[in-house]
Amino acid sequence: MNIVDRRKSKFARYKTLRENPEEILEPLIKPVKEYSARDRIEDIVDKGSFEEFEFDFPETNPLEFDGYVEKKEELREELSIHDAIIAGECQIDKRKAVLVVMDKHFMMASMGMELGEVVSRSAEYAMDNNLPLIIFTASGGARMQEGILSLMQMAKTSAVIEKFKNAGGLYIAVLTHPTTGGVSASFATLGDITLAETGALVGFAGPRVIEQTIGEKLPEGFQRAEFLQEHGFVDAVVQRENMRETLGRILRLHPRAC
Amino acid sequence: MKAIDRVLAARDKDRPKITDYIDNVFTDFFEQKGDLLGKEDASIYGGIALFHGKPVTVLGHRKGNDITENVTCNFGMPGPEGYRKALRLMKQAEKFGRPIITFVDTPGAYPGLEAEMYGISQAISGNLAAMSSLKVPVISIVTGEGSSGGALGIAVANRVYMLENAVYSVLSPEGFASILWHDSAKRDEAAEAMKLTAKDLLEFGVIDGIISERGSGLKVVAEEESSKAPIRIYDRIDRQISAALKELEGKSGDQLAAERFEKFRSFDQAFLAVEGSARMENI
């Protein structure tokens, strides 16, 4: 079945915003509902090639935090995703890859146990099947509602990615808006190749926290993709419309990893 | 004792610091400074020392003992240089086959402009990845505040212990309350909700043991002390490290790395309660 058919109709109208990617990168705190993970997958993969991994996770609420389960249920209904992440096997420009895409519309794609587990199992699947791994990151950071268990996802995902890379796997991290906190300080910044989408905000601490700490306004463009490139942390800043072609080229340049 | 009392105890300025632990548990300490990449970050303190006559690499967060030291050490909040220094020391320990012992006590990595500019995210993720595959024993002890990625960045260990009144959490209770309830004044409530005490973490399976502070003379438990001579906290730490090293000695480097990997790969599987690898289905 085609991905498009499965999308809820409300995703269709977000697509119209895609014409002006610069505009839709703002604001950071309350992102307008634009480009969903499914929209992105549709744009990146060879038509009809995405085979989604299906997981069977039980409900998690380790702190027994009030309203957390209800919030997730509401978002699952609204967005047709189980948590802030979709993973599967696909082809990009006729080359096979494992593709993982985070979706900030689900609790700002904060990382809890389920999300960390999807990243980890996807990397393990890529390792077992000798496939390159591509992760589109977007996150507000750790999932506060899961307390210390969310913090530990940083160690879990980093360890699995390290193992995959040591086994010869190719890991391409694509940083999208915004990638911050515990995700920024774990698998997002461990790519063999690191791309950042034009204008994406990427950083450990949020701009507001930094401004409070240093007591002054941050310079224009601080923590944006271009800033990161200037400081030597990304291989390339890529426009959304060129992402598919760029990924295809990188995969072609790694024939043994495919 | 409420969770917030432990948070305050963990932050108490009179609580022993890494310098005290090193002075009292180790001998012949040789401090190593610098990340060899252009900067020295005093908020990470470390070097080589002897533990019962055997060389180890010991390092941890340093908050400083007075206001001058606090400022020099940035109140125990490392920038990227601190994590890179820690990694340099750990890789050197691996080369020489020395066990690594880390002491965790930080409000978090420094949320500053330069820290971002020079790659605090990359420094922390780099440590998490590299520590997961180190081929020597790694033991971490959370002695005070174990806050956020700044704590975890030196705590991917074969054995993780906490002092009884230490706390270990995803963020400070103030930050947690601010994010979830938009009110940092609700920190007491947050501390309770976060399950950040040593007992909580042991129940979650995130740590391996609790080092008792009872009768140790540490300020916070003074009211519980008996008339017996205090048992020094340093002796308890010494015993815990000795026991852990005994468990880990004789294991090969590959085995130590594999066990550490497995520990951090599987700590949460009881919550996820599913078996096998990713299952695929055509959508």
Coordinates of C-alpha atoms in Angstrom, one line a residue:
Chain A
M1 CA 0.0 0.0 0.0
N2 CA 1.2 3.5 -0.8
I3 CA 2.2 5.7 2.1
V4 CA 0.1 8.6 0.8
D5 CA -3.1 6.6 1.0
R6 CA -2.5 6.0 4.7
R7 CA -1.9 9.6 5.7
K8 CA -4.7 11.4 7.3
S9 CA -6.2 14.1 5.3
K10 CA -5.0 16.8 7.7
F11 CA -1.4 16.0 6.6
A12 CA -2.3 17.0 3.1
R13 CA -2.9 20.6 3.9
Y14 CA 0.5 20.9 5.7
K15 CA 2.0 20.1 2.4
T16 CA 1.0 23.4 0.9
L17 CA 3.3 25.1 3.4
R18 CA 6.2 23.3 1.9
E19 CA 6.6 25.8 -0.8
N20 CA 8.4 28.2 1.6
P21 CA 10.6 26.1 3.8
E22 CA 12.4 29.2 5.3
E23 CA 9.2 30.6 6.6
I24 CA 8.0 27.4 8.2
L25 CA 11.2 26.9 10.3
E26 CA 9.8 29.5 12.7
P27 CA 8.8 29.7 15.4
L28 CA 10.8 27.2 17.5
I29 CA 8.7 26.7 20.5
K30 CA 5.3 26.1 18.8
P31 CA 6.1 24.8 15.4
V32 CA 3.3 25.2 12.9
K33 CA 2.1 21.8 11.6
E34 CA 4.0 21.5 8.5
Y35 CA 6.2 18.8 7.1
S36 CA 5.4 15.6 8.9
A37 CA 7.7 12.6 9.1
R38 CA 5.5 10.9 6.5
D39 CA 5.7 13.9 4.2
R40 CA 9.5 13.7 4.4
I41 CA 9.6 10.0 3.8
E42 CA 7.5 10.4 0.7
D43 CA 9.8 13.1 -0.6
I44 CA 13.0 11.1 0.1
V45 CA 12.4 7.5 -0.9
D46 CA 11.9 5.9 -4.3
K47 CA 8.2 5.8 -4.9
G48 CA 6.5 2.9 -3.0
S49 CA 9.8 1.5 -1.7
F50 CA 9.3 2.3 2.0
E51 CA 8.6 -0.7 4.2
E52 CA 7.9 0.5 7.7
F53 CA 9.2 -1.4 10.7
E54 CA 6.4 -2.4 13.0
F55 CA 7.0 -2.5 16.7
D56 CA 4.8 -3.7 19.5
F57 CA 5.6 -1.6 22.5
P58 CA 3.6 -1.6 25.6
E59 CA 2.5 1.7 27.2
T60 CA 5.3 3.3 29.1
N61 CA 4.9 5.7 32.0
P62 CA 7.8 4.9 34.4
L63 CA 7.2 7.9 36.7
E64 CA 3.5 7.4 36.6
F65 CA 3.3 11.0 35.5
D66 CA -0.1 12.5 35.4
G67 CA -1.6 13.0 32.0
Y68 CA 1.4 11.5 30.1
V69 CA -0.4 8.4 28.7
E70 CA -3.5 10.5 27.8
K71 CA -1.3 13.0 25.9
K72 CA 0.3 10.2 23.9
E73 CA -3.0 8.6 23.1
E74 CA -4.4 11.9 21.9
L75 CA -1.4 12.5 19.6
R76 CA -1.4 8.9 18.3
E77 CA -5.0 9.5 17.2
E78 CA -4.3 12.9 15.7
L79 CA -1.0 12.0 13.9
S80 CA -1.2 8.3 13.2
I81 CA 2.1 7.6 14.7
H82 CA 2.9 5.7 17.9
D83 CA 5.7 7.9 19.1
A84 CA 7.7 10.7 17.6
I85 CA 9.5 8.4 15.1
I86 CA 9.0 6.3 12.0
A87 CA 11.6 3.8 10.8
G88 CA 11.8 1.4 7.9
E89 CA 13.7 0.0 5.0
C90 CA 13.6 1.9 1.7
Q91 CA 15.4 2.6 -1.5
I92 CA 16.8 6.0 -2.3
D93 CA 17.9 6.4 -5.9
K94 CA 17.8 2.6 -6.2
R95 CA 20.0 2.0 -3.2
K96 CA 18.7 0.3 -0.1
A97 CA 18.9 2.0 3.2
V98 CA 17.4 2.0 6.7
L99 CA 15.6 5.3 7.1
V100 CA 14.6 6.8 10.5
V101 CA 12.6 10.0 10.7
M102 CA 11.7 11.9 13.8
D103 CA 8.5 13.9 14.0
K104 CA 8.4 17.0 16.2
H105 CA 4.6 17.2 16.2
F106 CA 4.6 14.4 18.7
M107 CA 5.7 16.0 22.0
M108 CA 8.5 17.9 20.2
A109 CA 10.0 14.5 19.4
S110 CA 11.5 14.3 22.9
M111 CA 13.4 11.1 23.4
G112 CA 11.8 8.5 25.7
M113 CA 12.4 4.7 25.9
E114 CA 10.3 3.9 22.9
L115 CA 12.0 6.4 20.7
G116 CA 15.5 5.4 21.9
E117 CA 14.6 1.8 21.2
V118 CA 13.4 2.5 17.7
V119 CA 16.7 4.2 16.9
S120 CA 18.6 1.3 18.5
R121 CA 16.8 -1.5 16.8
S122 CA 16.9 0.3 13.4
A123 CA 20.7 0.6 13.8
E124 CA 20.9 -3.1 14.7
Y125 CA 18.7 -4.0 11.7
A126 CA 21.0 -2.0 9.5
M127 CA 24.0 -3.8 11.0
D128 CA 22.5 -7.3 10.6
N129 CA 21.6 -6.5 7.0
N130 CA 24.6 -4.5 5.9
L131 CA 22.6 -1.5 5.1
P132 CA 23.4 2.2 5.5
L133 CA 21.5 4.0 8.2
I134 CA 20.0 7.5 7.7
I135 CA 18.4 9.3 10.6
F136 CA 16.6 12.6 10.2
T137 CA 16.8 14.1 13.7
A138 CA 14.5 16.7 15.2
S139 CA 13.9 16.9 19.0
G140 CA 13.3 19.2 21.9
G141 CA 15.6 16.9 24.0
A142 CA 14.9 14.2 26.6
R143 CA 11.3 13.2 27.4
M144 CA 11.0 14.8 30.8
Q145 CA 8.0 12.6 31.7
E146 CA 10.3 9.5 31.7
G147 CA 12.9 11.0 34.0
I148 CA 16.3 9.2 34.3
L149 CA 15.2 6.5 31.9
S150 CA 15.0 9.2 29.2
L151 CA 18.5 10.4 30.0
M152 CA 19.8 6.9 29.7
Q153 CA 18.6 6.7 26.1
M154 CA 21.5 9.0 25.3
A155 CA 23.9 6.3 26.4
K156 CA 21.9 3.5 24.8
T157 CA 21.6 5.0 21.3
S158 CA 25.2 6.3 21.3
A159 CA 26.5 2.8 22.2
V160 CA 24.4 1.1 19.5
I161 CA 25.4 3.7 16.9
E162 CA 29.1 3.3 17.9
K163 CA 28.8 -0.5 17.5
F164 CA 27.2 -0.1 14.1
K165 CA 29.9 2.3 12.9
N166 CA 32.7 0.1 14.3
A167 CA 31.3 -2.8 12.3
G168 CA 31.8 -0.8 9.1
G169 CA 28.3 0.6 8.8
L170 CA 27.6 4.0 7.2
Y171 CA 25.6 6.4 9.4
I172 CA 24.3 9.6 7.8
A173 CA 22.8 12.0 10.3
V174 CA 20.5 14.7 8.9
L175 CA 19.9 17.5 11.4
T176 CA 16.5 19.1 10.9
H177 CA 14.8 21.9 12.8
P178 CA 15.1 21.8 15.8
T179 CA 17.6 19.3 17.1
T180 CA 18.5 20.0 20.7
G181 CA 19.2 18.6 24.1
G182 CA 19.7 14.9 24.7
V183 CA 19.3 14.0 21.0
S184 CA 21.8 16.7 19.9
A185 CA 24.2 15.3 22.5
S186 CA 23.8 11.7 21.4
F187 CA 23.1 10.0 18.1
A188 CA 22.4 13.2 16.2
T189 CA 26.1 14.2 16.4
L190 CA 27.7 10.8 15.8
G191 CA 27.3 10.6 12.0
D192 CA 30.0 9.4 9.6
I193 CA 28.4 12.1 7.5
T194 CA 26.5 14.9 9.0
L195 CA 24.1 17.0 6.9
A196 CA 22.0 19.9 8.2
E197 CA 18.9 21.2 6.6
T198 CA 19.0 24.9 5.7
G199 CA 18.1 27.1 8.6
A200 CA 17.7 24.3 11.2
L201 CA 18.5 25.2 14.8
V202 CA 20.9 22.7 16.3
G203 CA 22.3 22.9 19.8
F204 CA 22.6 21.4 23.3
A205 CA 21.0 24.2 25.3
G206 CA 18.0 26.1 24.0
P207 CA 18.6 29.7 23.0
R208 CA 16.4 31.0 25.9
V209 CA 18.4 29.1 28.5
I210 CA 21.7 30.4 27.1
E211 CA 20.4 34.0 27.1
Q212 CA 19.4 33.6 30.7
T213 CA 22.8 32.1 31.6
I214 CA 25.0 34.7 29.9
G215 CA 22.6 37.6 30.4
E216 CA 22.7 38.9 26.8
K217 CA 21.0 38.5 23.5
L218 CA 22.5 35.8 21.2
P219 CA 23.9 36.9 17.8
E220 CA 21.8 36.5 14.7
G221 CA 22.0 33.0 13.2
F222 CA 23.4 31.5 16.4
Q223 CA 23.0 27.6 16.5
R224 CA 21.6 27.6 12.9
A225 CA 22.8 25.0 10.4
E226 CA 25.1 27.6 8.7
F227 CA 26.6 28.5 12.1
L228 CA 27.4 24.9 12.8
Q229 CA 29.0 24.5 9.4
E230 CA 31.1 27.6 10.1
H231 CA 32.3 26.0 13.3
G232 CA 33.2 22.8 11.6
F233 CA 30.4 20.4 12.8
V234 CA 28.5 19.6 9.6
D235 CA 29.7 18.3 6.3
A236 CA 27.1 20.2 4.3
V237 CA 24.1 22.4 4.7
V238 CA 21.4 21.1 2.3
Q239 CA 18.2 22.6 1.0
R240 CA 15.2 20.4 1.5
E241 CA 14.6 20.2 -2.2
N242 CA 18.1 18.9 -2.7
M243 CA 18.1 16.4 0.1
R244 CA 17.0 13.3 -1.9
E245 CA 19.7 13.9 -4.5
T246 CA 22.4 14.6 -1.9
L247 CA 21.6 11.4 0.0
G248 CA 21.5 9.4 -3.3
R249 CA 25.0 10.7 -4.1
I250 CA 26.4 9.9 -0.7
L251 CA 25.0 6.3 -0.9
R252 CA 26.6 6.0 -4.4
L253 CA 29.9 7.1 -2.9
H254 CA 29.7 4.2 -0.4
P255 CA 29.2 1.1 -2.6
R256 CA 30.4 -1.3 0.0
A257 CA 28.0 0.0 2.7
C258 CA 25.0 -0.8 0.6
Chain B
M1 CA 13.3 12.3 54.0
K2 CA 11.7 14.0 51.1
A3 CA 13.3 14.0 47.6
I4 CA 14.0 17.7 47.8
D5 CA 16.0 17.2 51.0
R6 CA 18.3 14.9 49.2
V7 CA 18.6 17.4 46.3
L8 CA 19.7 20.0 48.8
A9 CA 22.0 17.6 50.6
A10 CA 23.6 16.7 47.3
R11 CA 24.2 20.3 46.6
D12 CA 25.5 21.2 50.1
K13 CA 28.6 23.2 49.8
D14 CA 30.2 21.4 52.7
R15 CA 29.8 18.0 51.1
P16 CA 33.1 16.3 50.2
K17 CA 34.4 17.2 46.7
I18 CA 36.4 15.3 44.2
T19 CA 39.6 16.7 45.7
D20 CA 38.6 15.2 49.0
Y21 CA 37.8 11.8 47.5
I22 CA 41.1 11.7 45.6
D23 CA 43.1 12.8 48.7
N24 CA 41.5 10.2 51.0
V25 CA 40.9 7.2 48.7
F26 CA 44.0 7.3 46.5
T27 CA 47.7 8.0 46.8
D28 CA 50.4 9.5 44.5
F29 CA 47.9 11.5 42.5
F30 CA 49.4 13.1 39.4
E31 CA 47.0 15.7 37.9
Q32 CA 46.7 15.9 34.2
K33 CA 45.4 19.1 32.7
G34 CA 44.2 20.1 29.2
D35 CA 42.3 18.6 26.3
L36 CA 45.4 18.9 24.0
L37 CA 43.1 20.7 21.6
G38 CA 43.6 24.3 22.9
K39 CA 42.0 24.6 26.3
E40 CA 42.2 23.5 29.9
D41 CA 38.8 23.2 31.6
A42 CA 39.1 23.2 35.4
S43 CA 35.6 21.9 35.9
I44 CA 36.9 18.4 35.1
Y45 CA 39.7 17.3 37.4
G46 CA 41.6 14.2 36.9
G47 CA 44.8 12.3 36.5
I48 CA 46.6 9.1 37.5
A49 CA 46.8 7.8 41.0
L50 CA 47.4 4.6 43.0
F51 CA 44.5 2.7 44.5
H52 CA 45.8 0.1 46.9
G53 CA 49.1 0.3 45.1
K54 CA 47.7 -0.2 41.6
P55 CA 47.6 2.6 39.0
V56 CA 44.2 3.9 38.0
T57 CA 42.9 6.9 36.1
V58 CA 40.6 9.0 38.3
L59 CA 38.6 12.0 37.2
G60 CA 35.4 13.8 37.8
H61 CA 33.5 17.1 38.1
R62 CA 35.1 19.8 40.2
K63 CA 33.0 22.5 41.8
G64 CA 35.6 24.1 43.9
N65 CA 35.7 24.8 47.7
D66 CA 35.4 28.6 47.8
I67 CA 34.1 31.3 45.6
T68 CA 37.4 31.8 43.8
E69 CA 37.7 28.1 43.0
N70 CA 33.9 28.0 42.2
V71 CA 34.5 30.6 39.5
T72 CA 37.7 28.9 38.2
C73 CA 35.8 25.6 38.0
N74 CA 32.7 27.2 36.6
F75 CA 30.7 25.6 39.5
G76 CA 31.3 22.2 38.1
M77 CA 29.7 22.8 34.7
P78 CA 32.1 21.6 32.0
G79 CA 32.3 23.0 28.5
P80 CA 33.3 20.7 25.5
E81 CA 37.0 21.0 26.6
G82 CA 36.2 19.3 29.9
Y83 CA 34.6 16.3 28.2
R84 CA 37.4 16.1 25.7
K85 CA 40.0 16.2 28.5
A86 CA 38.1 13.4 30.3
L87 CA 38.1 11.4 27.1
R88 CA 41.8 12.0 26.5
L89 CA 42.5 10.7 30.0
M90 CA 40.2 7.7 29.6
K91 CA 41.7 6.7 26.2
Q92 CA 45.2 6.9 27.9
A93 CA 44.0 4.7 30.7
E94 CA 42.9 2.2 28.1
K95 CA 46.3 2.3 26.4
F96 CA 48.0 1.5 29.7
G97 CA 45.4 -0.9 31.0
R98 CA 44.4 1.2 34.0
P99 CA 40.9 0.9 35.4
I100 CA 39.0 4.2 35.3
I101 CA 37.1 5.7 38.2
T102 CA 34.9 8.7 37.8
F103 CA 33.2 10.9 40.4
V104 CA 30.0 12.6 39.2
D105 CA 28.9 15.9 40.7
T106 CA 27.6 18.5 38.3
P107 CA 24.5 20.8 37.8
G108 CA 25.0 20.0 34.1
A109 CA 27.1 20.9 31.2
Y110 CA 27.5 24.6 30.8
P111 CA 24.7 26.2 28.7
G112 CA 26.9 29.0 27.3
L113 CA 27.6 30.6 24.0
E114 CA 31.2 29.3 23.6
A115 CA 30.2 25.8 24.8
E116 CA 27.8 25.7 21.8
M117 CA 30.3 27.3 19.4
Y118 CA 32.9 24.7 20.2
G119 CA 30.6 21.7 20.2
I120 CA 29.3 20.7 23.6
S121 CA 26.8 18.3 21.9
Q122 CA 29.6 16.6 20.0
A123 CA 31.9 16.4 23.0
I124 CA 29.2 14.7 25.1
S125 CA 28.0 12.3 22.4
G126 CA 31.6 11.5 21.6
N127 CA 32.2 10.5 25.2
L128 CA 29.1 8.4 25.4
A129 CA 30.1 6.5 22.2
A130 CA 33.7 6.1 23.2
M131 CA 33.1 5.1 26.8
S132 CA 30.7 2.4 25.6
S133 CA 33.6 0.5 24.0
L134 CA 36.5 1.2 26.4
K135 CA 38.5 -2.0 27.1
V136 CA 39.3 -1.4 30.7
P137 CA 37.1 -1.5 33.8
V138 CA 35.1 1.7 34.3
I139 CA 33.5 2.5 37.7
S140 CA 31.4 5.7 38.3
I141 CA 30.2 7.0 41.6
V142 CA 27.6 9.8 41.7
T143 CA 28.6 11.7 44.8
G144 CA 26.4 14.8 44.7
E145 CA 24.4 16.2 41.8
G146 CA 24.2 14.0 38.8
S147 CA 22.3 16.3 36.5
S148 CA 21.6 15.7 32.8
G149 CA 23.9 14.8 29.9
G150 CA 26.7 16.6 31.7
A151 CA 26.7 13.9 34.3
L152 CA 26.2 11.0 32.0
G153 CA 29.0 12.2 29.8
I154 CA 31.5 10.7 32.2
A155 CA 29.3 7.9 33.6
V156 CA 29.0 5.2 31.0
A157 CA 30.5 2.6 33.4
N158 CA 30.6 -1.1 34.1
R159 CA 29.4 -0.3 37.6
V160 CA 27.5 2.8 38.7
Y161 CA 27.0 3.6 42.3
M162 CA 25.4 6.5 44.2
L163 CA 26.0 7.9 47.6
E164 CA 22.9 7.6 49.7
N165 CA 22.0 11.3 49.4
A166 CA 23.2 11.9 45.9
V167 CA 20.7 12.5 43.1
Y168 CA 20.8 11.5 39.4
S169 CA 18.3 13.0 37.0
V170 CA 17.5 14.1 33.5
L171 CA 17.5 17.7 34.6
S172 CA 17.4 19.8 37.8
P173 CA 14.0 19.8 39.5
E174 CA 13.8 23.5 38.8
G175 CA 14.3 22.9 35.1
F176 CA 11.9 20.0 35.1
A177 CA 9.2 22.2 36.8
S178 CA 9.9 25.0 34.4
I179 CA 9.5 22.8 31.3
L180 CA 6.5 20.8 32.4
W181 CA 4.6 23.2 34.6
H182 CA 6.0 26.5 33.5
D183 CA 6.8 27.3 37.1
S184 CA 10.3 26.7 38.5
A185 CA 9.0 27.4 42.0
K186 CA 7.4 23.9 42.0
R187 CA 10.8 22.3 42.4
D188 CA 9.9 20.4 45.6
E189 CA 7.0 18.7 43.8
A190 CA 9.2 18.1 40.7
A191 CA 11.9 16.5 42.8
E192 CA 9.3 14.1 44.2
A193 CA 7.8 13.3 40.8
M194 CA 11.2 12.8 39.0
K195 CA 12.2 9.7 41.1
L196 CA 15.8 10.9 41.3
T197 CA 17.0 9.4 44.6
A198 CA 19.5 6.6 44.8
K199 CA 16.8 4.2 46.0
D200 CA 14.6 5.1 42.9
L201 CA 17.5 4.6 40.5
L202 CA 18.4 1.2 42.1
E203 CA 14.8 0.2 41.6
F204 CA 14.9 1.3 38.0
G205 CA 18.0 -0.8 37.5
V206 CA 20.0 2.3 36.4
I207 CA 22.6 1.9 39.2
D208 CA 24.3 -1.0 40.8
G209 CA 24.4 -0.1 44.4
I210 CA 24.0 2.6 47.1
I211 CA 26.9 3.7 49.3
S212 CA 25.5 4.4 52.7
E213 CA 26.1 7.7 54.4
R214 CA 24.7 6.7 57.7
G215 CA 27.1 7.4 60.5
S216 CA 29.6 8.8 58.1
G217 CA 29.7 12.3 59.6
L218 CA 28.3 13.8 56.5
K219 CA 26.3 16.9 57.5
V220 CA 22.9 15.9 56.3
V221 CA 22.6 12.7 58.4
A222 CA 24.0 14.2 61.5
E223 CA 20.7 13.8 63.4
E224 CA 20.7 10.1 62.7
E225 CA 24.2 9.5 64.0
S226 CA 24.8 7.3 66.9
S227 CA 27.5 7.9 69.5
K228 CA 29.8 5.5 67.8
A229 CA 32.9 6.9 66.0
P230 CA 31.9 7.9 62.5
I231 CA 32.7 5.5 59.7
R232 CA 34.5 7.6 57.1
I233 CA 32.6 7.9 53.8
Y234 CA 36.0 7.5 52.2
D235 CA 36.4 4.0 53.7
R236 CA 33.0 3.0 52.3
I237 CA 33.9 4.3 48.8
D238 CA 37.2 2.5 49.1
R239 CA 35.4 -0.7 49.9
Q240 CA 32.9 -0.3 47.1
I241 CA 35.7 0.4 44.5
S242 CA 37.7 -2.6 45.7
A243 CA 34.7 -4.9 45.5
A244 CA 33.9 -3.7 42.0
L245 CA 37.4 -4.0 40.8
K246 CA 37.5 -7.5 42.2
E247 CA 34.4 -8.4 40.2
L248 CA 35.9 -6.9 37.0
E249 CA 39.5 -8.0 37.2
G250 CA 40.4 -11.0 35.1
K251 CA 37.9 -10.1 32.4
S252 CA 39.3 -9.4 29.0
G253 CA 39.0 -5.9 27.5
D254 CA 36.5 -7.2 24.9
Q255 CA 34.4 -8.7 27.6
L256 CA 34.4 -5.5 29.7
A257 CA 33.4 -3.5 26.7
A258 CA 30.7 -6.1 25.7
E259 CA 29.3 -6.2 29.3
R260 CA 29.2 -2.4 29.5
F261 CA 27.5 -2.2 26.1
E262 CA 24.9 -4.8 27.2
K263 CA 24.3 -2.9 30.5
F264 CA 23.3 0.3 28.6
R265 CA 21.6 -1.5 25.8
S266 CA 19.3 -3.5 28.0
F267 CA 18.6 -1.5 31.2
D268 CA 15.1 -0.5 30.0
Q269 CA 14.0 -3.8 28.4
A270 CA 11.7 -4.7 31.2
F271 CA 9.6 -1.6 30.4
L272 CA 9.7 -2.3 26.7
A273 CA 9.0 -6.0 27.2
V274 CA 9.4 -7.1 23.7
E275 CA 11.8 -9.6 22.3
G276 CA 13.7 -10.0 19.1
S277 CA 14.9 -7.5 16.6
A278 CA 12.9 -5.1 14.4
R279 CA 10.0 -6.8 12.7
M280 CA 9.1 -5.5 9.3
E281 CA 5.8 -5.3 7.6
N282 CA 4.9 -3.7 4.3
I283 CA 2.6 -0.8 4.9

